[in-house]
Amino acid sequence: ELHHFWGTRWQWRGWWHEGVEDDSVGESDIISTVEFNHTGELLATGDKGGRVVIFQREQESKNQPHRRGEYNVYSTFQSHEPEFDYLKSLEIEEKINKIRWLPQQNAAYFLLSTNDKTVKLWKVSERDKRPEGYNLKDEDGRLRDPSMITMLRVPVLRPMDLMVEATPRRVFANAHTYHINSISVNSDYETYMSADDLRINLWNFEITNQSFNIVDIKPANMEELTEVITAAEFHPHHCNTFVYSSSKGTIRLCDMRASALCDRHSKFFEEPEDPSNRSFFSEIISSISDVKFSHSGRYIMTRDYLTVKVWDLNMENRPIETYQVHDYLRSKLCSLYENDCIFDKFECVWNGSDSVIMTGSYNNFFRMFDRNTKRDVTLEASRENSKPRAILKPRKVCVGGKRRKDEISVDSLDFSKKILHTAWHPSENIIAVAATNNLYIFQDKVN
């Protein structure tokens, strides 16, 4: 029966791999964020070494129809460098925390990238012509002797090999005391926000030396600190509305029309705790690691350690849908706490029509949930079972009892292999999954 579910029809399309073998992954090669642009033609990844790699989708060709949708490297550039804060004696990592694309206005592409402290606006543009025939310079760029210039030349543009240039256009720095965990571009395309543990700042793209503080939850006495901001995002259509999630498992919807400082939320989403499930780990696993508006703007999706929840903006007291991502780990929380995995921050994404959601798990597994049919599937991103255009087999985890031959025991899961970052093409069934330093791109099987 599951065979009719589209989730079993994902095909492997190719990977990008920078390290040598999986065992010797350099820390700097680990992918830390993945993001499609608004058309899905480009896909950007950021890594712990501060690099941004942009992939471009192949155009369809008549003689190679099977190459539809292959992504090849388009541009690679160093976005952030390691820095040192001399006042606080702190090293600032170059790791790219998030990338967000701006909608395309002209031939160039623009994207925001951020590490813990500094947001940068990058312009990525193509050059395939160069000017020749300057009056004051020779062809090598050296200045000519003015006495030798006897006639006026008209410069001409000559074709050259295509060059893709990435240039930093703006640097938004020195506005965050704590580590930036999210950035979000507003639907007015003039402003964006950056959020850290205790504050959210609103920036104008043209102004780098000042930002407006729109949320500040820092208590007067830091000993009274009970929660931190974990993620924040603007509404896709209403430029005055945004949400942010907290380590206490709550979501606040704020309206910037109500006041300049949005310390008082307009809506507060929280699910009352089930007392029978209460344990030492309850607070840790209820912390929300990601929050995403649906494309329609009607729903928000949140990811905590064990579940994905979908909330209707018109209902604050409980989510309308709850999906168990890896409920079999409930009995393993003690060892996951000891090896720090319980603090892993998994992201979640919607498909283009908001009908399917995807999020990651351990052992290089990722999960998909169909909101209409309520079916779900577990798939694995691994090099072993990935031949080009091979169809992915659904995976099953067994808990105790007898293990069937196609099942994996919960005790043999590899917790060092985790899918934290995923992205879904805005209009097609193409997904990008980051597994350590490998990027996997899968697409729905084309008959």
XYZ file of C-alpha atoms in Angstrom:
447
model
C 0.000 0.000 0.000
C 2.809 2.360 0.870
C 3.995 2.027 -2.673
C 1.488 4.642 -3.816
C 2.837 7.108 -1.287
C 5.144 9.531 -3.148
C 7.636 9.327 -0.273
C 8.872 5.961 -1.485
C 9.609 7.264 -4.952
C 12.533 9.560 -4.195
C 15.469 9.112 -6.513
C 19.045 9.880 -5.774
C 20.404 12.633 -8.024
C 24.019 13.137 -6.977
C 26.063 14.447 -4.110
C 28.784 16.890 -3.405
C 31.644 15.679 -1.256
C 34.653 17.652 -0.105
C 36.382 15.483 2.497
C 38.319 12.373 1.561
C 36.468 9.588 3.343
C 33.672 9.906 5.861
C 36.011 8.932 8.704
C 38.364 11.852 8.119
C 35.875 14.686 7.802
C 37.551 18.014 8.447
C 35.563 20.062 10.937
C 35.512 22.981 8.481
C 33.815 20.875 5.755
C 30.715 20.129 7.837
C 27.654 21.709 6.188
C 25.842 24.047 8.573
C 22.992 25.419 6.429
C 21.163 24.658 3.134
C 18.806 27.017 1.283
C 17.096 27.120 -2.151
C 16.511 30.516 -3.731
C 12.976 31.692 -4.605
C 12.921 30.008 -8.030
C 14.791 26.869 -6.986
C 17.347 27.407 -9.759
C 20.085 27.952 -7.169
C 20.913 26.101 -3.979
C 23.320 27.527 -1.408
C 25.153 25.706 1.351
C 27.264 27.183 4.121
C 29.829 25.266 6.145
C 31.767 25.483 9.384
C 34.795 26.818 7.512
C 32.896 30.006 6.580
C 32.496 29.055 2.912
C 29.380 29.440 0.818
C 28.947 27.073 -2.146
C 26.187 27.835 -4.657
C 24.870 25.146 -6.994
C 22.994 25.950 -10.196
C 20.411 23.706 -11.803
C 21.262 22.322 -15.237
C 19.043 23.532 -18.041
C 17.028 20.793 -19.720
C 18.651 19.465 -22.857
C 16.868 17.494 -25.552
C 19.584 14.868 -25.958
C 20.013 14.238 -22.191
C 16.526 14.405 -20.686
C 17.606 12.316 -17.659
C 19.890 15.139 -16.529
C 16.877 17.286 -15.677
C 17.422 18.944 -12.374
C 21.084 18.130 -11.799
C 22.799 20.776 -9.709
C 26.410 21.723 -10.408
C 28.759 24.077 -8.572
C 28.122 27.648 -9.736
C 30.188 29.714 -7.315
C 32.265 29.188 -4.176
C 33.444 32.002 -1.933
C 34.733 32.618 1.572
C 31.950 34.492 3.346
C 33.285 34.770 6.904
C 36.742 34.521 8.459
C 37.572 33.596 12.062
C 37.783 36.692 14.261
C 38.818 37.523 17.798
C 36.928 39.762 20.207
C 39.740 41.381 22.162
C 37.445 43.034 24.699
C 35.904 39.742 25.764
C 38.859 37.502 24.843
C 36.534 35.358 22.728
C 37.122 33.654 19.430
C 34.333 34.233 16.912
C 33.869 31.203 14.683
C 33.616 31.618 10.933
C 30.841 28.968 10.752
C 27.863 30.033 8.602
C 24.754 29.757 10.789
C 22.139 30.706 8.179
C 21.757 31.774 4.551
C 18.702 33.637 3.221
C 18.154 34.608 -0.426
C 16.601 37.879 -1.523
C 14.070 37.727 -4.383
C 15.799 38.379 -7.689
C 15.300 41.927 -9.007
C 17.809 41.953 -11.894
C 20.468 39.744 -13.459
C 22.421 39.475 -10.190
C 21.564 37.351 -7.162
C 21.705 38.597 -3.566
C 21.941 36.551 -0.398
C 22.452 37.169 3.311
C 24.825 34.972 5.285
C 25.577 35.144 8.990
C 27.960 33.684 11.526
C 27.545 34.195 15.288
C 28.048 37.970 15.160
C 28.079 39.469 11.659
C 25.545 39.415 8.813
C 26.817 40.034 5.280
C 24.912 40.850 2.086
C 26.552 39.234 -0.948
C 26.002 39.999 -4.613
C 26.613 37.112 -7.003
C 26.848 38.210 -10.645
C 28.078 36.913 -13.999
C 30.599 38.557 -16.306
C 31.101 37.325 -19.854
C 32.343 40.511 -21.529
C 35.270 42.804 -20.845
C 35.922 46.331 -22.056
C 38.938 46.927 -24.327
C 40.416 50.063 -25.848
C 40.812 52.420 -22.899
C 42.254 55.831 -23.725
C 44.414 56.376 -20.648
C 45.502 52.759 -20.039
C 47.072 50.110 -22.247
C 45.643 46.564 -22.522
C 47.611 45.395 -19.446
C 46.092 48.150 -17.315
C 49.230 50.318 -17.091
C 48.761 54.065 -17.435
C 49.886 55.424 -20.817
C 52.150 58.422 -21.234
C 49.764 61.374 -21.928
C 52.130 62.777 -24.606
C 51.754 59.516 -26.590
C 47.937 59.763 -26.713
C 47.172 61.341 -30.076
C 43.726 60.002 -30.885
C 40.500 59.210 -29.075
C 39.477 55.567 -28.954
C 35.967 54.217 -28.387
C 36.137 51.301 -25.911
C 34.426 48.094 -27.047
C 33.102 45.080 -25.134
C 34.742 41.799 -26.103
C 33.422 38.344 -25.101
C 35.386 36.449 -22.462
C 34.998 33.214 -20.480
C 32.081 33.361 -18.075
C 33.138 34.490 -14.613
C 30.880 34.313 -11.568
C 31.860 36.965 -9.039
C 30.731 37.177 -5.425
C 31.189 40.603 -3.843
C 30.219 41.695 -0.322
C 27.868 44.685 -0.658
C 27.003 45.320 3.005
C 28.391 44.184 6.360
C 26.016 44.425 9.327
C 28.158 44.067 12.432
C 28.438 44.968 16.140
C 24.740 44.678 16.992
C 24.630 41.354 18.862
C 25.979 40.573 22.299
C 24.965 36.929 21.976
C 25.136 34.436 19.115
C 22.890 35.000 16.095
C 20.663 31.949 15.569
C 18.424 33.148 12.730
C 17.952 35.781 10.052
C 14.760 36.390 8.079
C 14.049 38.651 5.091
C 10.850 40.679 5.371
C 8.206 40.600 2.638
C 8.755 44.355 2.080
C 12.264 43.394 0.803
C 13.625 46.526 2.456
C 14.247 45.112 5.907
C 15.352 41.901 7.589
C 15.777 40.736 11.151
C 18.518 38.951 13.028
C 17.847 37.104 16.284
C 20.203 36.036 19.064
C 19.542 34.340 22.412
C 17.935 37.388 24.038
C 17.281 40.035 21.387
C 15.899 40.488 17.878
C 17.105 43.379 15.703
C 15.450 44.899 12.634
C 17.761 46.166 9.872
C 17.297 48.177 6.707
C 19.324 46.743 3.814
C 20.755 50.177 3.033
C 21.843 51.064 6.584
C 24.680 49.119 8.177
C 25.550 51.275 11.180
C 22.255 51.053 13.070
C 19.450 48.605 13.718
C 16.230 48.724 15.741
C 15.868 46.416 18.707
C 12.356 44.960 18.333
C 12.482 42.213 21.004
C 14.519 42.218 24.211
C 13.886 39.467 26.758
C 17.057 40.078 28.774
C 16.137 40.258 32.479
C 17.540 43.057 34.637
C 19.278 40.385 36.695
C 20.806 37.636 34.545
C 20.370 35.172 37.413
C 16.634 35.338 36.733
C 17.092 34.191 33.135
C 14.628 31.356 32.440
C 14.417 31.147 28.639
C 16.217 32.138 25.454
C 15.116 32.835 21.874
C 15.859 29.849 19.635
C 14.519 30.881 16.189
C 12.609 33.729 14.524
C 10.899 34.300 11.174
C 8.863 36.949 9.367
C 5.372 36.212 8.054
C 5.618 35.472 4.298
C 3.060 38.164 3.298
C 2.457 40.568 6.217
C 5.524 42.736 6.743
C 4.448 43.731 10.264
C 4.171 40.195 11.686
C 6.829 37.785 12.883
C 7.165 34.816 15.237
C 9.895 33.692 17.557
C 10.276 30.460 19.520
C 11.849 29.836 22.886
C 13.755 27.189 24.797
C 10.628 26.689 26.922
C 8.663 25.311 23.967
C 6.559 28.441 23.433
C 5.963 30.519 20.295
C 5.157 34.225 20.316
C 3.539 36.044 17.409
C 4.368 39.765 17.412
C 2.914 42.720 15.525
C 5.243 45.663 14.902
C 2.242 47.962 14.408
C 1.307 47.571 18.084
C 4.514 49.088 19.458
C 8.124 49.714 18.472
C 9.396 47.243 21.056
C 7.472 43.985 20.674
C 7.972 42.784 24.228
C 4.252 42.153 24.510
C 3.209 39.480 22.033
C -0.145 39.481 20.260
C -0.444 35.682 20.336
C 1.140 33.048 22.530
C 1.222 29.420 21.396
C 1.862 26.758 24.007
C 0.729 23.199 24.512
C -0.079 22.284 28.119
C 2.250 19.562 29.363
C 0.945 16.055 29.914
C 1.778 15.357 33.599
C 2.112 11.614 32.899
C 5.008 12.296 30.506
C 6.903 14.526 32.946
C 10.560 13.599 33.410
C 13.964 15.100 34.182
C 14.418 15.757 30.444
C 10.993 17.338 29.799
C 12.285 20.912 29.654
C 15.257 20.108 27.432
C 13.292 18.145 24.841
C 10.469 20.715 24.722
C 12.894 23.447 23.559
C 11.996 24.477 19.998
C 14.910 24.275 17.568
C 13.174 25.646 14.457
C 10.042 27.587 13.529
C 8.736 28.041 9.958
C 5.687 29.776 8.492
C 3.836 27.818 5.840
C 3.973 29.365 2.340
C 0.318 30.353 2.749
C 1.049 32.128 6.033
C -1.838 30.341 7.764
C 0.233 27.839 9.769
C 3.478 27.655 11.669
C 5.542 24.517 12.070
C 7.828 23.958 15.052
C 10.423 21.270 15.689
C 11.412 20.139 19.164
C 13.640 17.183 20.034
C 11.117 14.391 19.457
C 8.258 15.927 17.461
C 7.175 18.274 14.690
C 4.034 20.293 15.396
C 1.802 22.312 13.074
C -0.075 25.248 14.624
C -2.982 27.190 13.176
C -2.434 30.936 13.699
C -6.036 31.144 14.924
C -5.627 28.557 17.696
C -3.123 29.214 20.449
C -3.831 26.535 23.053
C -2.623 23.457 21.164
C -1.195 22.397 17.794
C -3.571 21.025 15.166
C -1.082 18.294 14.188
C 1.729 16.525 16.049
C 4.115 14.126 14.307
C 6.475 11.798 16.182
C 9.898 11.997 14.503
C 11.746 9.322 16.493
C 9.620 8.314 19.461
C 11.812 5.226 19.941
C 14.461 7.541 21.458
C 12.262 8.320 24.480
C 13.853 5.453 26.405
C 17.350 6.591 25.353
C 17.197 10.179 26.648
C 19.646 9.460 29.460
C 22.475 8.393 27.144
C 21.561 11.132 24.638
C 21.968 13.628 27.468
C 25.359 12.198 28.384
C 26.687 12.425 24.816
C 25.140 15.923 24.343
C 22.968 14.782 21.413
C 19.865 15.901 23.314
C 20.929 19.494 22.530
C 21.048 18.927 18.742
C 19.068 21.529 16.810
C 17.063 19.890 14.009
C 15.421 22.041 11.340
C 12.116 21.399 9.546
C 10.802 22.421 6.106
C 7.511 22.567 4.158
C 7.110 21.448 0.573
C 5.938 24.052 -1.945
C 2.229 23.366 -1.412
C 2.406 23.018 2.412
C 1.040 19.467 2.154
C 4.187 17.604 3.214
C 6.769 18.372 5.893
C 10.289 17.052 6.276
C 12.776 16.953 9.130
C 15.922 15.068 10.063
C 16.885 12.380 12.553
C 19.924 10.243 13.470
C 21.719 7.536 11.503
C 21.416 9.849 8.453
C 17.651 9.244 8.470
C 15.187 11.940 7.471
C 11.424 11.837 7.898
C 8.534 12.968 5.710
C 4.946 13.398 6.840
C 2.055 13.764 4.394
C -0.460 16.046 6.115
C -3.406 14.900 3.967
C -3.025 11.125 4.080
C -1.271 11.107 7.501
C 1.287 8.687 6.077
C 4.947 9.028 6.884
C 8.197 7.545 5.651
C 11.778 7.277 6.907
C 14.501 7.567 4.255
C 18.273 7.402 4.532
C 20.899 9.661 2.990
C 23.979 7.502 2.738
C 26.658 6.847 0.147
C 26.433 3.070 0.529
C 22.957 2.673 -0.935
C 23.066 5.596 -3.369
C 23.610 4.703 -6.975
C 22.567 7.492 -9.352
C 18.805 7.393 -9.937
C 18.381 4.521 -7.474
C 15.046 4.631 -5.695
C 15.325 5.087 -1.942
C 14.022 2.256 0.218
C 11.946 3.171 3.274
C 13.756 2.365 6.534
C 12.244 0.990 9.731
C 13.549 1.063 13.289
C 12.554 -1.715 15.662
C 12.304 -1.295 19.425
C 12.925 -4.456 21.458
C 11.336 -7.789 20.559
C 12.184 -9.655 17.366
C 13.855 -7.730 14.580
C 12.756 -8.300 11.005
C 15.534 -8.538 8.482
C 14.831 -5.151 6.881
C 14.645 -3.360 10.223
C 17.355 -1.583 12.184
C 17.619 -2.014 15.926
C 17.372 1.214 17.915
C 20.594 0.176 19.708
C 22.630 0.130 16.509
C 21.723 3.666 15.354
C 24.720 5.926 14.754
C 24.153 9.170 16.678
C 27.198 10.854 15.150
C 25.434 10.807 11.765
C 22.592 13.313 11.947
C 20.510 15.226 9.417
C 20.129 18.693 10.931
C 19.745 20.779 7.764
C 17.363 20.161 4.863
C 15.709 22.266 2.156
C 12.784 21.764 -0.236
C 12.557 23.253 -3.743
C 9.870 25.991 -3.698
C 7.734 24.464 -6.448
C 8.974 20.961 -7.296
C 9.620 17.706 -5.452
C 13.363 18.222 -5.166
C 14.988 18.097 -1.754
C 18.477 18.842 -0.477
C 19.735 16.992 2.590
C 23.007 17.788 4.372
C 24.652 14.797 6.053
C 27.863 15.930 7.789
C 30.013 17.053 4.811
C 27.901 15.478 2.042
C 25.072 17.207 0.254
C 22.451 14.845 -1.181
C 19.908 16.000 -3.732
C 16.903 13.745 -4.268
C 14.019 14.215 -6.617
C 10.653 12.575 -7.013
C 10.820 9.787 -9.568
C 9.997 10.998 -13.073
C 8.199 8.335 -15.050
